[in-house]
Amino acid sequence: MSKGCMIVCDGGNGAGKSTVLQSIEHHLIAQGRDPVMTREPGGTPIGEKIREVLLDRGSSEMFDVTELMLFAAARAQHVREKILPAINSGKIVVSDRFDSATVSFQHYGRGLPLNLIRQLNDIATDGFKPDITIILDLDPAAGLKRVHSRGSELDRMEQENLQFLQKARTGYLEQAKDDPDHFIVIDASKPLEIVISEAIRIVDQVVSKSYSQRPSFT
Ligand code: TMP
């Protein structure tokens, strides 16, 4: 059986990730594909329980290192239970956030050492890497405005101050600069239709590359 591929959509809060992900899903389904849509933290029953602990405003006593290990624990379960089996059966996996978020938020944002985060990410993913990570880049102040306009209660991470979110944004941009083959940045301040069409163009490229690499007899 040929392998599938994995596309990640990540970026600041309020950058339009959910809408972009929905459009990617509709686009792939319209092409007759059967994408596995998933998210982090979460994506599995255990991961969703860890998500509740991580995002609960009542978890205000959480230490940074506890937070890091919970994100990694949810990822370890996600990769083994859902992502790798899907990839190994030839599926396209599309994830709302993945390891790039830990580098941005826990290293650049919280200041935890990068080598520790890389080590934990490697353990969690068993060395697996997504084919592409699409970063929706937006000024955190604009992102926060959008988050506030939803009217729902902010979660523990959304409550963080602007400086923390600004550092996380720098983290995404630095990762994209360091690894242009695996990251692509979309300016999420552009009109949503443009952001969506750019994201879909990238998805089409990654999917067609992944399928063209398959032996023709499979
Ligand atoms: P979201 O998926 O609803 O955007 O919320 C997840 C929050 O968790 C978001 O604020 C980003 C944060 N996060 C991290 O800090 N580290 C991580 O590794 C991941 C996956 C998310």
Short mmCIF file of C-alpha atoms and ligand atoms in Angstrom, two decimals:
data_model
loop_
_atom_site.label_atom_id
_atom_site.label_comp_id
_atom_site.label_asym_id
_atom_site.label_seq_id
_atom_site.Cartn_x
_atom_site.Cartn_y
_atom_site.Cartn_z
CA MET A 1 0.00 0.00 0.00
CA SER A 2 1.35 3.47 -0.89
CA LYS A 3 1.77 6.04 1.84
CA GLY A 4 -0.42 9.09 2.22
CA CYS A 5 0.70 12.57 3.21
CA MET A 6 0.23 15.06 6.02
CA ILE A 7 -0.60 18.73 5.79
CA VAL A 8 -0.61 20.95 8.88
CA CYS A 9 -2.30 24.33 9.21
CA ASP A 10 -0.92 26.38 12.09
CA GLY A 11 -0.47 29.98 13.20
CA GLY A 12 -1.69 32.56 15.67
CA ASN A 13 -5.08 32.48 17.34
CA GLY A 14 -7.75 34.24 15.29
CA ALA A 15 -5.84 33.92 11.99
CA GLY A 16 -8.72 32.05 10.30
CA LYS A 17 -7.42 28.49 10.69
CA SER A 18 -10.83 26.89 11.20
CA THR A 19 -12.33 28.43 8.06
CA VAL A 20 -9.26 27.59 5.97
CA LEU A 21 -9.29 24.00 7.26
CA GLN A 22 -12.97 23.63 6.45
CA SER A 23 -12.34 24.88 2.91
CA ILE A 24 -9.43 22.44 2.50
CA GLU A 25 -11.67 19.59 3.65
CA HIS A 26 -14.47 20.56 1.22
CA HIS A 27 -11.94 20.94 -1.60
CA LEU A 28 -10.42 17.48 -1.02
CA ILE A 29 -13.83 15.83 -0.72
CA ALA A 30 -14.94 17.53 -3.97
CA GLN A 31 -11.89 15.89 -5.60
CA GLY A 32 -13.21 12.52 -4.45
CA ARG A 33 -10.64 12.15 -1.67
CA ASP A 34 -11.33 11.09 1.88
CA PRO A 35 -9.15 13.32 4.10
CA VAL A 36 -8.62 12.61 7.78
CA MET A 37 -9.25 15.96 9.49
CA THR A 38 -7.72 16.20 12.94
CA ARG A 39 -6.33 18.64 15.48
CA GLU A 40 -3.83 19.27 18.25
CA PRO A 41 -4.01 19.18 21.09
CA GLY A 42 -6.59 16.44 20.60
CA GLY A 43 -7.49 14.22 17.68
CA THR A 44 -7.96 11.08 19.81
CA PRO A 45 -10.17 10.39 22.86
CA ILE A 46 -7.11 10.58 25.16
CA GLY A 47 -5.76 13.65 23.36
CA GLU A 48 -9.12 15.43 23.69
CA LYS A 49 -9.06 14.81 27.47
CA ILE A 50 -5.54 16.26 27.63
CA ARG A 51 -6.80 19.24 25.56
CA GLU A 52 -9.45 19.96 28.18
CA VAL A 53 -6.80 20.09 30.91
CA LEU A 54 -4.50 22.27 28.79
CA LEU A 55 -7.10 24.84 27.73
CA ASP A 56 -9.15 24.94 30.93
CA ARG A 57 -8.93 28.41 32.48
CA GLY A 58 -8.98 26.62 35.82
CA SER A 59 -5.54 25.14 35.01
CA SER A 60 -3.92 28.47 35.90
CA GLU A 61 -1.46 26.74 38.28
CA MET A 62 0.11 24.79 35.41
CA PHE A 63 3.88 24.99 35.17
CA ASP A 64 5.41 25.62 31.74
CA VAL A 65 7.14 22.24 31.75
CA THR A 66 3.87 20.48 32.65
CA GLU A 67 2.22 22.26 29.74
CA LEU A 68 5.02 21.17 27.39
CA MET A 69 4.76 17.54 28.45
CA LEU A 70 0.98 17.50 28.10
CA PHE A 71 1.17 18.84 24.53
CA ALA A 72 3.81 16.18 23.81
CA ALA A 73 1.74 13.43 25.46
CA ALA A 74 -1.32 14.30 23.38
CA ARG A 75 0.90 14.27 20.25
CA ALA A 76 2.43 10.88 21.09
CA GLN A 77 -1.06 9.36 21.26
CA HIS A 78 -2.24 11.24 18.14
CA VAL A 79 0.67 10.09 15.99
CA ARG A 80 0.43 6.42 16.98
CA GLU A 81 -3.33 6.03 17.19
CA LYS A 82 -4.45 8.16 14.27
CA ILE A 83 -1.84 9.80 12.06
CA LEU A 84 0.53 6.95 11.23
CA PRO A 85 -2.22 4.37 10.60
CA ALA A 86 -3.96 6.84 8.26
CA ILE A 87 -0.73 7.72 6.41
CA ASN A 88 0.17 4.03 6.14
CA SER A 89 -3.18 3.28 4.55
CA GLY A 90 -2.64 5.99 1.92
CA LYS A 91 -4.84 8.74 3.43
CA ILE A 92 -4.33 12.49 3.36
CA VAL A 93 -4.13 13.76 6.94
CA VAL A 94 -4.89 17.43 7.57
CA SER A 95 -4.12 18.63 11.08
CA ASP A 96 -5.08 21.84 12.85
CA ARG A 97 -1.66 22.48 14.50
CA PHE A 98 1.20 20.04 15.15
CA ASP A 99 4.82 20.13 16.36
CA SER A 100 5.45 23.67 14.98
CA ALA A 101 3.05 25.02 17.64
CA THR A 102 5.18 23.59 20.45
CA VAL A 103 8.32 25.25 19.08
CA SER A 104 6.46 28.58 18.75
CA PHE A 105 4.48 28.66 21.98
CA GLN A 106 6.60 26.64 24.41
CA HIS A 107 10.07 27.69 23.16
CA TYR A 108 9.64 31.18 21.71
CA GLY A 109 6.64 32.02 23.92
CA ARG A 110 7.45 30.39 27.26
CA GLY A 111 11.22 30.36 26.83
CA LEU A 112 11.73 26.60 27.38
CA PRO A 113 14.97 25.29 25.81
CA LEU A 114 14.73 24.45 22.11
CA ASN A 115 16.77 21.24 22.44
CA LEU A 116 14.34 19.94 25.08
CA ILE A 117 11.39 20.73 22.83
CA ARG A 118 13.00 19.12 19.79
CA GLN A 119 13.79 16.00 21.84
CA LEU A 120 10.23 15.75 23.17
CA ASN A 121 8.77 16.39 19.71
CA ASP A 122 10.97 13.61 18.31
CA ILE A 123 9.80 11.20 21.00
CA ALA A 124 6.17 12.20 20.48
CA THR A 125 6.28 11.92 16.68
CA ASP A 126 8.70 8.97 16.58
CA GLY A 127 10.63 11.08 14.06
CA PHE A 128 7.65 11.52 11.73
CA LYS A 129 7.44 14.91 9.95
CA PRO A 130 4.50 16.46 8.09
CA ASP A 131 4.94 17.07 4.34
CA ILE A 132 4.09 20.75 4.73
CA THR A 133 3.12 23.15 7.50
CA ILE A 134 1.06 26.11 6.33
CA ILE A 135 1.45 29.06 8.68
CA LEU A 136 -1.35 31.62 8.73
CA ASP A 137 0.50 34.73 9.80
CA LEU A 138 -1.34 37.60 11.47
CA ASP A 139 -0.48 40.43 13.83
CA PRO A 140 -1.51 39.00 17.25
CA ALA A 141 -3.41 42.20 18.11
CA ALA A 142 -5.63 41.68 15.04
CA GLY A 143 -5.93 37.97 15.89
CA LEU A 144 -7.02 38.75 19.44
CA LYS A 145 -9.63 41.18 18.13
CA ARG A 146 -11.08 38.39 16.00
CA VAL A 147 -11.00 35.97 18.94
CA HIS A 148 -12.82 38.53 21.12
CA SER A 149 -15.42 39.17 18.42
CA ARG A 150 -16.47 35.49 18.56
CA GLY A 151 -17.99 36.33 21.93
CA SER A 152 -17.05 32.99 23.50
CA GLU A 153 -15.04 32.71 26.70
CA LEU A 154 -11.28 32.79 26.09
CA ASP A 155 -9.39 29.59 26.92
CA ARG A 156 -6.23 29.45 29.05
CA MET A 157 -3.89 29.99 26.09
CA GLU A 158 -6.02 32.71 24.43
CA GLN A 159 -5.88 34.70 27.69
CA GLU A 160 -2.11 35.11 27.36
CA ASN A 161 -0.75 38.61 26.92
CA LEU A 162 0.12 40.18 23.58
CA GLN A 163 3.86 39.93 24.21
CA PHE A 164 3.63 36.14 24.54
CA LEU A 165 1.59 35.90 21.33
CA GLN A 166 4.07 38.18 19.55
CA LYS A 167 6.93 35.88 20.56
CA ALA A 168 4.99 32.86 19.30
CA ARG A 169 4.43 34.65 15.98
CA THR A 170 8.18 35.25 15.68
CA GLY A 171 8.62 31.54 16.36
CA TYR A 172 6.46 30.57 13.39
CA LEU A 173 8.24 33.00 11.08
CA GLU A 174 11.67 31.78 12.21
CA GLN A 175 10.73 28.13 11.66
CA ALA A 176 9.48 28.97 8.18
CA LYS A 177 12.68 30.87 7.40
CA ASP A 178 14.86 28.00 8.63
CA ASP A 179 13.03 25.26 6.71
CA PRO A 180 11.44 26.68 3.55
CA ASP A 181 10.95 23.19 2.07
CA HIS A 182 8.53 22.22 4.83
CA PHE A 183 6.91 25.54 5.81
CA ILE A 184 4.95 28.08 3.88
CA VAL A 185 3.66 31.36 5.27
CA ILE A 186 0.38 32.91 4.14
CA ASP A 187 -0.39 36.51 5.04
CA ALA A 188 -3.67 36.05 6.91
CA SER A 189 -4.43 39.78 6.89
CA LYS A 190 -5.41 39.38 3.22
CA PRO A 191 -9.09 38.82 2.36
CA LEU A 192 -10.20 35.35 3.41
CA GLU A 193 -10.93 34.17 -0.18
CA ILE A 194 -7.31 34.88 -1.09
CA VAL A 195 -5.98 33.13 2.01
CA ILE A 196 -8.16 30.10 1.22
CA SER A 197 -7.14 29.95 -2.44
CA GLU A 198 -3.43 30.18 -1.51
CA ALA A 199 -3.86 27.38 1.03
CA ILE A 200 -5.70 25.18 -1.47
CA ARG A 201 -3.02 25.75 -4.10
CA ILE A 202 -0.40 24.49 -1.63
CA VAL A 203 -2.55 21.50 -0.66
CA ASP A 204 -2.99 20.57 -4.34
CA GLN A 205 0.77 20.75 -4.91
CA VAL A 206 1.58 18.54 -1.92
CA VAL A 207 -1.12 16.00 -2.74
CA SER A 208 -0.20 15.75 -6.41
CA LYS A 209 3.49 15.39 -5.53
CA SER A 210 2.70 12.66 -3.05
CA TYR A 211 0.49 10.77 -5.53
CA SER A 212 2.87 11.20 -8.46
CA GLN A 213 5.58 9.50 -6.40
CA ARG A 214 3.47 6.36 -6.20
CA PRO A 215 4.24 3.43 -8.45
CA SER A 216 1.70 3.41 -11.30
CA PHE A 217 0.68 -0.20 -10.68
CA THR A 218 -0.70 0.52 -7.17
P1 TMP B 1 -6.63 25.88 19.11
O1 TMP B 1 -6.28 24.54 18.55
O2 TMP B 1 -8.07 25.99 19.42
O3 TMP B 1 -6.09 26.98 18.32
O4 TMP B 1 -5.98 25.99 20.58
C1 TMP B 1 -4.85 25.37 20.95
C2 TMP B 1 -4.03 26.31 21.79
O5 TMP B 1 -2.89 25.61 22.28
C3 TMP B 1 -3.48 27.49 21.01
O6 TMP B 1 -3.48 28.64 21.84
C4 TMP B 1 -2.05 27.11 20.70
C5 TMP B 1 -1.68 26.23 21.86
N1 TMP B 1 -0.70 25.19 21.56
C6 TMP B 1 0.54 25.24 22.19
O7 TMP B 1 0.82 26.15 22.97
N2 TMP B 1 1.44 24.24 21.92
C7 TMP B 1 1.15 23.19 21.10
O8 TMP B 1 2.00 22.29 20.89
C8 TMP B 1 -0.14 23.15 20.46
C9 TMP B 1 -0.49 22.01 19.55
C10 TMP B 1 -1.04 24.18 20.72
#
